[in-house]
Amino acid sequence: MKTRGYTLVEVMIAGTLLLIGIGAAALLANTLLRQQFFATETTRALNMQEQAVRLFQLGMDATEIAAVLPAKVVATDPPGEGEIHLQFATSAQTITGVGSVEIGTCRIVYSSGDDPDGDSLYRTNEVTVVRPSTRR
């Protein structure tokens, strides 16, 4: 009487395919978590820049802005992991019919993760803003 069942080769092939599927799912989950982390960091950095630009429009200078923003804003460039380097450059200009204005360029540098070699990757974003001149 012949018994029906799976051979050892069939079981090993099925086990290998199952392990490949589980490994691919784990790799996908890890990649999605890393992308979510870096998207969150990017959103935080751009939000911080927008807040800094709005404070500039309200008449604050760069040192006052840096003092008001959270401790993640640092003076070192490039910043460390989870930190943001914020820099303002301002200039005065006179526009005919408008008068004296200040033009500010707000530049941020933040970490956007690591490349495959393990080196940190940094992103930079600049925003130019104009405000009426409040300084005499």
GROMACS .gro file of N, CA and C in nm:
model
  408
    1MET      N    1   0.084  -0.118   0.000
    1MET     CA    2   0.000   0.000   0.000
    1MET      C    3   0.088   0.124   0.000
    2LYS      N    4   0.060   0.213  -0.092
    2LYS     CA    5   0.141   0.334  -0.108
    2LYS      C    6   0.076   0.448  -0.030
    3THR      N    7   0.159   0.518   0.049
    3THR     CA    8   0.110   0.632   0.127
    3THR      C    9   0.134   0.760   0.049
    4ARG      N   10   0.034   0.848   0.050
    4ARG     CA   11   0.048   0.975  -0.021
    4ARG      C   12   0.101   1.079   0.077
    5GLY      N   13   0.190   1.166   0.029
    5GLY     CA   14   0.246   1.271   0.113
    5GLY      C   15   0.345   1.353   0.032
    6TYR      N   16   0.411   1.444   0.099
    6TYR     CA   17   0.508   1.530   0.034
    6TYR      C   18   0.647   1.473   0.052
    7THR      N   19   0.728   1.491  -0.050
    7THR     CA   20   0.867   1.446  -0.039
    7THR      C   21   0.947   1.555   0.032
    8LEU      N   22   1.066   1.517   0.075
    8LEU     CA   23   1.153   1.611   0.145
    8LEU      C   24   1.191   1.729   0.054
    9VAL      N   25   1.211   1.706  -0.072
    9VAL     CA   26   1.246   1.813  -0.167
    9VAL      C   27   1.131   1.912  -0.179
   10GLU      N   28   1.009   1.865  -0.188
   10GLU     CA   29   0.894   1.955  -0.198
   10GLU      C   30   0.878   2.041  -0.072
   11VAL      N   31   0.898   1.982   0.042
   11VAL     CA   32   0.888   2.056   0.168
   11VAL      C   33   0.997   2.162   0.176
   12MET      N   34   1.118   2.128   0.133
   12MET     CA   35   1.229   2.226   0.138
   12MET      C   36   1.206   2.340   0.040
   13ILE      N   37   1.154   2.313  -0.077
   13ILE     CA   38   1.123   2.418  -0.174
   13ILE      C   39   1.013   2.509  -0.121
   14ALA      N   40   0.909   2.452  -0.064
   14ALA     CA   41   0.800   2.532  -0.007
   14ALA      C   42   0.850   2.617   0.109
   15GLY      N   43   0.935   2.561   0.194
   15GLY     CA   44   0.992   2.637   0.306
   15GLY      C   45   1.079   2.752   0.258
   16THR      N   46   1.158   2.728   0.154
   16THR     CA   47   1.243   2.833   0.097
   16THR      C   48   1.159   2.947   0.040
   17LEU      N   49   1.055   2.913  -0.033
   17LEU     CA   50   0.966   3.016  -0.088
   17LEU      C   51   0.898   3.096   0.023
   18LEU      N   52   0.858   3.028   0.128
   18LEU     CA   53   0.795   3.096   0.241
   18LEU      C   54   0.894   3.191   0.309
   19LEU      N   55   1.017   3.149   0.329
   19LEU     CA   56   1.119   3.236   0.389
   19LEU      C   57   1.150   3.356   0.301
   20ILE      N   58   1.154   3.338   0.171
   20ILE     CA   59   1.178   3.451   0.080
   20ILE      C   60   1.064   3.551   0.092
   21GLY      N   61   0.940   3.503   0.097
   21GLY     CA   62   0.825   3.593   0.112
   21GLY      C   63   0.828   3.669   0.243
   22ILE      N   64   0.859   3.601   0.352
   22ILE     CA   65   0.866   3.668   0.483
   22ILE      C   66   0.979   3.770   0.486
   23GLY      N   67   1.092   3.736   0.427
   23GLY     CA   68   1.206   3.830   0.421
   23GLY      C   69   1.173   3.954   0.339
   24ALA      N   70   1.103   3.935   0.228
   24ALA     CA   71   1.064   4.050   0.145
   24ALA      C   72   0.966   4.140   0.219
   25ALA      N   73   0.873   4.081   0.291
   25ALA     CA   74   0.776   4.161   0.368
   25ALA      C   75   0.846   4.239   0.479
   26ALA      N   76   0.942   4.177   0.546
   26ALA     CA   77   1.017   4.246   0.652
   26ALA      C   78   1.099   4.361   0.594
   27LEU      N   79   1.162   4.340   0.479
   27LEU     CA   80   1.239   4.445   0.415
   27LEU      C   81   1.150   4.561   0.373
   28LEU      N   82   1.033   4.530   0.320
   28LEU     CA   83   0.938   4.634   0.281
   28LEU      C   84   0.892   4.715   0.402
   29ALA      N   85   0.862   4.647   0.512
   29ALA     CA   86   0.819   4.717   0.634
   29ALA      C   87   0.929   4.808   0.686
   30ASN      N   88   1.054   4.762   0.684
   30ASN     CA   89   1.167   4.844   0.729
   30ASN      C   90   1.184   4.966   0.640
   31THR      N   91   1.173   4.950   0.511
   31THR     CA   92   1.186   5.062   0.418
   31THR      C   93   1.075   5.164   0.439
   32LEU      N   94   0.953   5.117   0.459
   32LEU     CA   95   0.841   5.208   0.482
   32LEU      C   96   0.859   5.287   0.612
   33LEU      N   97   0.909   5.222   0.716
   33LEU     CA   98   0.933   5.292   0.843
   33LEU      C   99   1.041   5.400   0.828
   34ARG      N  100   1.147   5.369   0.755
   34ARG     CA  101   1.254   5.468   0.732
   34ARG      C  102   1.201   5.587   0.652
   35GLN      N  103   1.123   5.560   0.549
   35GLN     CA  104   1.067   5.669   0.469
   35GLN      C  105   0.973   5.755   0.551
   36GLN      N  106   0.894   5.694   0.637
   36GLN     CA  107   0.804   5.771   0.723
   36GLN      C  108   0.884   5.859   0.819
   37PHE      N  109   0.992   5.806   0.876
   37PHE     CA  110   1.075   5.883   0.967
   37PHE      C  111   1.135   6.005   0.897
   38PHE      N  112   1.190   5.986   0.779
   38PHE     CA  113   1.253   6.097   0.708
   38PHE      C  114   1.151   6.197   0.655
   39ALA      N  115   1.033   6.151   0.618
   39ALA     CA  116   0.927   6.243   0.578
   39ALA      C  117   0.883   6.329   0.697
   40THR      N  118   0.877   6.269   0.815
   40THR     CA  119   0.842   6.344   0.935
   40THR      C  120   0.948   6.448   0.966
   41GLU      N  121   1.076   6.411   0.955
   41GLU     CA  122   1.184   6.506   0.981
   41GLU      C  123   1.182   6.622   0.881
   42THR      N  124   1.153   6.592   0.755
   42THR     CA  125   1.144   6.695   0.653
   42THR      C  126   1.029   6.791   0.682
   43THR      N  127   0.916   6.736   0.721
   43THR     CA  128   0.800   6.820   0.755
   43THR      C  129   0.831   6.910   0.873
   44ARG      N  130   0.897   6.857   0.975
   44ARG     CA  131   0.934   6.938   1.091
   44ARG      C  132   1.029   7.050   1.052
   45ALA      N  133   1.128   7.020   0.969
   45ALA     CA  134   1.225   7.122   0.929
   45ALA      C  135   1.158   7.233   0.848
   46LEU      N  136   1.073   7.196   0.754
   46LEU     CA  137   1.006   7.297   0.672
   46LEU      C  138   0.907   7.379   0.756
   47ASN      N  139   0.842   7.315   0.853
   47ASN     CA  140   0.753   7.387   0.943
   47ASN      C  141   0.832   7.487   1.027
   48MET      N  142   0.949   7.446   1.075
   48MET     CA  143   1.035   7.535   1.153
   48MET      C  144   1.078   7.656   1.067
   49GLN      N  145   1.110   7.631   0.941
   49GLN     CA  146   1.148   7.739   0.852
   49GLN      C  147   1.031   7.835   0.830
   50GLU      N  148   0.913   7.782   0.811
   50GLU     CA  149   0.796   7.867   0.792
   50GLU      C  150   0.770   7.953   0.916
   51GLN      N  151   0.786   7.895   1.034
   51GLN     CA  152   0.769   7.973   1.157
   51GLN      C  153   0.873   8.084   1.166
   52ALA      N  154   0.997   8.053   1.130
   52ALA     CA  155   1.103   8.153   1.134
   52ALA      C  156   1.074   8.267   1.037
   53VAL      N  157   1.025   8.235   0.918
   53VAL     CA  158   0.993   8.338   0.819
   53VAL      C  159   0.879   8.427   0.868
   54ARG      N  160   0.780   8.367   0.931
   54ARG     CA  161   0.667   8.446   0.984
   54ARG      C  162   0.713   8.539   1.096
   55LEU      N  163   0.802   8.490   1.181
   55LEU     CA  164   0.857   8.576   1.287
   55LEU      C  165   0.938   8.690   1.228
   56PHE      N  166   1.011   8.663   1.119
   56PHE     CA  167   1.085   8.768   1.050
   56PHE      C  168   0.989   8.873   0.995
   57GLN      N  169   0.879   8.828   0.937
   57GLN     CA  170   0.780   8.921   0.883
   57GLN      C  171   0.718   9.007   0.993
   58LEU      N  172   0.712   8.955   1.114
   58LEU     CA  173   0.657   9.031   1.227
   58LEU      C  174   0.756   9.131   1.286
   59GLY      N  175   0.880   9.132   1.237
   59GLY     CA  176   0.976   9.233   1.279
   59GLY      C  177   1.089   9.183   1.367
   60MET      N  178   1.096   9.054   1.395
   60MET     CA  179   1.204   9.002   1.478
   60MET      C  180   1.331   8.988   1.395
   61ASP      N  181   1.447   9.001   1.462
   61ASP     CA  182   1.572   8.978   1.390
   61ASP      C  183   1.617   8.833   1.411
   62ALA      N  184   1.725   8.796   1.344
   62ALA     CA  185   1.766   8.655   1.340
   62ALA      C  186   1.799   8.599   1.478
   63THR      N  187   1.865   8.676   1.564
   63THR     CA  188   1.900   8.625   1.696
   63THR      C  189   1.776   8.605   1.783
   64GLU      N  190   1.679   8.693   1.771
   64GLU     CA  191   1.554   8.677   1.846
   64GLU      C  192   1.478   8.554   1.798
   65ILE      N  193   1.479   8.532   1.668
   65ILE     CA  194   1.409   8.417   1.611
   65ILE      C  195   1.471   8.287   1.661
   66ALA      N  196   1.604   8.280   1.660
   66ALA     CA  197   1.673   8.159   1.705
   66ALA      C  198   1.646   8.132   1.853
   67ALA      N  199   1.629   8.238   1.932
   67ALA     CA  200   1.601   8.221   2.075
   67ALA      C  201   1.459   8.172   2.100
   68VAL      N  202   1.366   8.207   2.013
   68VAL     CA  203   1.226   8.170   2.031
   68VAL      C  204   1.198   8.028   1.984
   69LEU      N  205   1.265   7.984   1.879
   69LEU     CA  206   1.239   7.852   1.822
   69LEU      C  207   1.290   7.742   1.915
   70PRO      N  208   1.240   7.619   1.900
   70PRO     CA  209   1.281   7.509   1.988
   70PRO      C  210   1.431   7.480   1.983
   71ALA      N  211   1.475   7.400   2.078
   71ALA     CA  212   1.618   7.371   2.094
   71ALA      C  213   1.677   7.290   1.980
   72LYS      N  214   1.595   7.236   1.891
   72LYS     CA  215   1.649   7.161   1.778
   72LYS      C  216   1.725   7.250   1.679
   73VAL      N  217   1.704   7.381   1.687
   73VAL     CA  218   1.773   7.474   1.598
   73VAL      C  219   1.912   7.498   1.655
   74VAL      N  220   2.015   7.470   1.576
   74VAL     CA  221   2.153   7.482   1.622
   74VAL      C  222   2.231   7.573   1.529
   75ALA      N  223   2.346   7.621   1.578
   75ALA     CA  224   2.429   7.711   1.500
   75ALA      C  225   2.528   7.636   1.411
   76THR      N  226   2.550   7.508   1.437
   76THR     CA  227   2.651   7.434   1.362
   76THR      C  228   2.597   7.389   1.226
   77ASP      N  229   2.683   7.398   1.127
   77ASP     CA  230   2.649   7.353   0.993
   77ASP      C  231   2.759   7.258   0.946
   78PRO      N  232   2.734   7.134   0.922
   78PRO     CA  233   2.605   7.066   0.917
   78PRO      C  234   2.555   7.031   1.057
   79PRO      N  235   2.425   7.024   1.072
   79PRO     CA  236   2.368   6.990   1.202
   79PRO      C  237   2.381   6.842   1.233
   80GLY      N  238   2.364   6.808   1.359
   80GLY     CA  239   2.365   6.668   1.399
   80GLY      C  240   2.233   6.600   1.367
   81GLU      N  241   2.224   6.475   1.403
   81GLU     CA  242   2.103   6.397   1.377
   81GLU      C  243   1.985   6.458   1.452
   82GLY      N  244   1.877   6.487   1.381
   82GLY     CA  245   1.757   6.543   1.441
   82GLY      C  246   1.763   6.691   1.469
   83GLU      N  247   1.872   6.759   1.426
   83GLU     CA  248   1.886   6.903   1.448
   83GLU      C  249   1.868   6.978   1.317
   84ILE      N  250   1.843   7.109   1.328
   84ILE     CA  251   1.820   7.193   1.212
   84ILE      C  252   1.910   7.316   1.223
   85HIS      N  253   1.985   7.343   1.117
   85HIS     CA  254   2.065   7.465   1.112
   85HIS      C  255   1.983   7.571   1.038
   86LEU      N  256   1.961   7.684   1.105
   86LEU     CA  257   1.880   7.793   1.050
   86LEU      C  258   1.968   7.916   1.036
   87GLN      N  259   1.961   7.980   0.920
   87GLN     CA  260   2.046   8.096   0.893
   87GLN      C  261   1.965   8.201   0.818
   88PHE      N  262   1.981   8.327   0.861
   88PHE     CA  263   1.914   8.438   0.794
   88PHE      C  264   2.018   8.530   0.733
   89ALA      N  265   1.990   8.577   0.614
   89ALA     CA  266   2.069   8.682   0.550
   89ALA      C  267   1.971   8.792   0.511
   90THR      N  268   1.999   8.914   0.555
   90THR     CA  269   1.907   9.024   0.526
   90THR      C  270   1.979   9.136   0.453
   91SER      N  271   1.901   9.209   0.376
   91SER     CA  272   1.954   9.327   0.307
   91SER      C  273   1.841   9.429   0.295
   92ALA      N  274   1.879   9.557   0.295
   92ALA     CA  275   1.781   9.665   0.282
   92ALA      C  276   1.779   9.710   0.136
   93GLN      N  277   1.661   9.747   0.091
   93GLN     CA  278   1.646   9.791  -0.046
   93GLN      C  279   1.534   9.895  -0.051
   94THR      N  280   1.548   9.991  -0.139
   94THR     CA  281   1.443  10.091  -0.156
   94THR      C  282   1.372  10.064  -0.288
   95ILE      N  283   1.241  10.053  -0.280
   95ILE     CA  284   1.159  10.027  -0.398
   95ILE      C  285   1.077  10.151  -0.425
   96THR      N  286   1.082  10.200  -0.549
   96THR     CA  287   1.010  10.320  -0.587
   96THR      C  288   0.860  10.299  -0.566
   97GLY      N  289   0.798  10.393  -0.498
   97GLY     CA  290   0.655  10.387  -0.473
   97GLY      C  291   0.619  10.307  -0.349
   98VAL      N  292   0.713  10.228  -0.298
   98VAL     CA  293   0.686  10.147  -0.179
   98VAL      C  294   0.765  10.199  -0.061
   99GLY      N  295   0.890  10.230  -0.086
   99GLY     CA  296   0.978  10.278   0.021
   99GLY      C  297   1.083  10.175   0.056
  100SER      N  298   1.131  10.185   0.177
  100SER     CA  299   1.239  10.098   0.222
  100SER      C  300   1.183   9.964   0.270
  101VAL      N  301   1.242   9.855   0.222
  101VAL     CA  302   1.202   9.721   0.263
  101VAL      C  303   1.327   9.641   0.301
  102GLU      N  304   1.305   9.538   0.379
  102GLU     CA  305   1.412   9.443   0.411
  102GLU      C  306   1.381   9.312   0.339
  103ILE      N  307   1.482   9.258   0.276
  103ILE     CA  308   1.469   9.130   0.209
  103ILE      C  309   1.549   9.029   0.289
  104GLY      N  310   1.482   8.925   0.333
  104GLY     CA  311   1.548   8.822   0.413
  104GLY      C  312   1.545   8.689   0.341
  105THR      N  313   1.657   8.619   0.348
  105THR     CA  314   1.664   8.484   0.294
  105THR      C  315   1.686   8.390   0.411
  106CYS      N  316   1.591   8.302   0.431
  106CYS     CA  317   1.598   8.204   0.540
  106CYS      C  318   1.642   8.071   0.479
  107ARG      N  319   1.755   8.021   0.526
  107ARG     CA  320   1.812   7.896   0.474
  107ARG      C  321   1.816   7.794   0.587
  108ILE      N  322   1.769   7.673   0.561
  108ILE     CA  323   1.779   7.567   0.659
  108ILE      C  324   1.858   7.450   0.601
  109VAL      N  325   1.929   7.380   0.689
  109VAL     CA  326   1.998   7.257   0.653
  109VAL      C  327   1.955   7.153   0.757
  110TYR      N  328   1.913   7.037   0.710
  110TYR     CA  329   1.870   6.932   0.802
  110TYR      C  330   1.911   6.797   0.747
  111SER      N  331   1.922   6.700   0.835
  111SER     CA  332   1.961   6.565   0.795
  111SER      C  333   1.842   6.494   0.733
  112SER      N  334   1.868   6.430   0.622
  112SER     CA  335   1.760   6.354   0.556
  112SER      C  336   1.793   6.206   0.552
  113GLY      N  337   1.868   6.161   0.649
  113GLY     CA  338   1.897   6.018   0.658
  113GLY      C  339   2.040   5.985   0.622
  114ASP      N  340   2.064   5.860   0.598
  114ASP     CA  341   2.197   5.810   0.565
  114ASP      C  342   2.195   5.745   0.428
  115ASP      N  343   2.306   5.763   0.356
  115ASP     CA  344   2.317   5.694   0.228
  115ASP      C  345   2.364   5.549   0.254
  116PRO      N  346   2.371   5.467   0.153
  116PRO     CA  347   2.410   5.327   0.175
  116PRO      C  348   2.548   5.310   0.238
  117ASP      N  349   2.637   5.410   0.224
  117ASP     CA  350   2.770   5.401   0.283
  117ASP      C  351   2.771   5.439   0.430
  118GLY      N  352   2.657   5.487   0.481
  118GLY     CA  353   2.650   5.526   0.622
  118GLY      C  354   2.677   5.674   0.646
  119ASP      N  355   2.707   5.750   0.541
  119ASP     CA  356   2.730   5.894   0.556
  119ASP      C  357   2.596   5.966   0.563
  120SER      N  358   2.592   6.073   0.643
  120SER     CA  359   2.468   6.150   0.655
  120SER      C  360   2.443   6.232   0.530
  121LEU      N  361   2.317   6.237   0.488
  121LEU     CA  362   2.276   6.319   0.375
  121LEU      C  363   2.207   6.443   0.431
  122TYR      N  364   2.237   6.558   0.376
  122TYR     CA  365   2.177   6.682   0.423
  122TYR      C  366   2.098   6.747   0.311
  123ARG      N  367   1.988   6.806   0.349
  123ARG     CA  368   1.905   6.880   0.253
  123ARG      C  369   1.905   7.026   0.293
  124THR      N  370   1.892   7.111   0.193
  124THR     CA  371   1.891   7.255   0.214
  124THR      C  372   1.766   7.312   0.148
  125ASN      N  373   1.707   7.412   0.213
  125ASN     CA  374   1.592   7.479   0.156
  125ASN      C  375   1.606   7.628   0.186
  126GLU      N  376   1.578   7.712   0.087
  126GLU     CA  377   1.586   7.857   0.104
  126GLU      C  378   1.452   7.920   0.070
  127VAL      N  379   1.415   8.021   0.150
  127VAL     CA  380   1.294   8.098   0.127
  127VAL      C  381   1.331   8.245   0.136
  128THR      N  382   1.286   8.325   0.040
  128THR     CA  383   1.310   8.469   0.042
  128THR      C  384   1.181   8.539   0.079
  129VAL      N  385   1.192   8.633   0.173
  129VAL     CA  386   1.074   8.703   0.224
  129VAL      C  387   1.104   8.853   0.228
  130VAL      N  388   1.001   8.934   0.203
  130VAL     CA  389   1.014   9.079   0.204
  130VAL      C  390   0.923   9.134   0.312
  131ARG      N  391   0.976   9.231   0.388
  131ARG     CA  392   0.895   9.298   0.490
  131ARG      C  393   0.925   9.447   0.487
  132PRO      N  394   0.832   9.530   0.529
  132PRO     CA  395   0.860   9.673   0.539
  132PRO      C  396   0.974   9.696   0.638
  133SER      N  397   1.057   9.790   0.610
  133SER     CA  398   1.171   9.817   0.697
  133SER      C  399   1.122   9.878   0.828
  134THR      N  400   1.153   9.812   0.940
  134THR     CA  401   1.114   9.858   1.073
  134THR      C  402   1.233   9.916   1.149
  135ARG      N  403   1.352   9.896   1.098
  135ARG     CA  404   1.474   9.944   1.164
  135ARG      C  405   1.512  10.080   1.108
  136ARG      N  406   1.558  10.167   1.191
  136ARG     CA  407   1.602  10.301   1.146
  136ARG      C  408   1.748  10.317   1.169
   0.00000   0.00000   0.00000
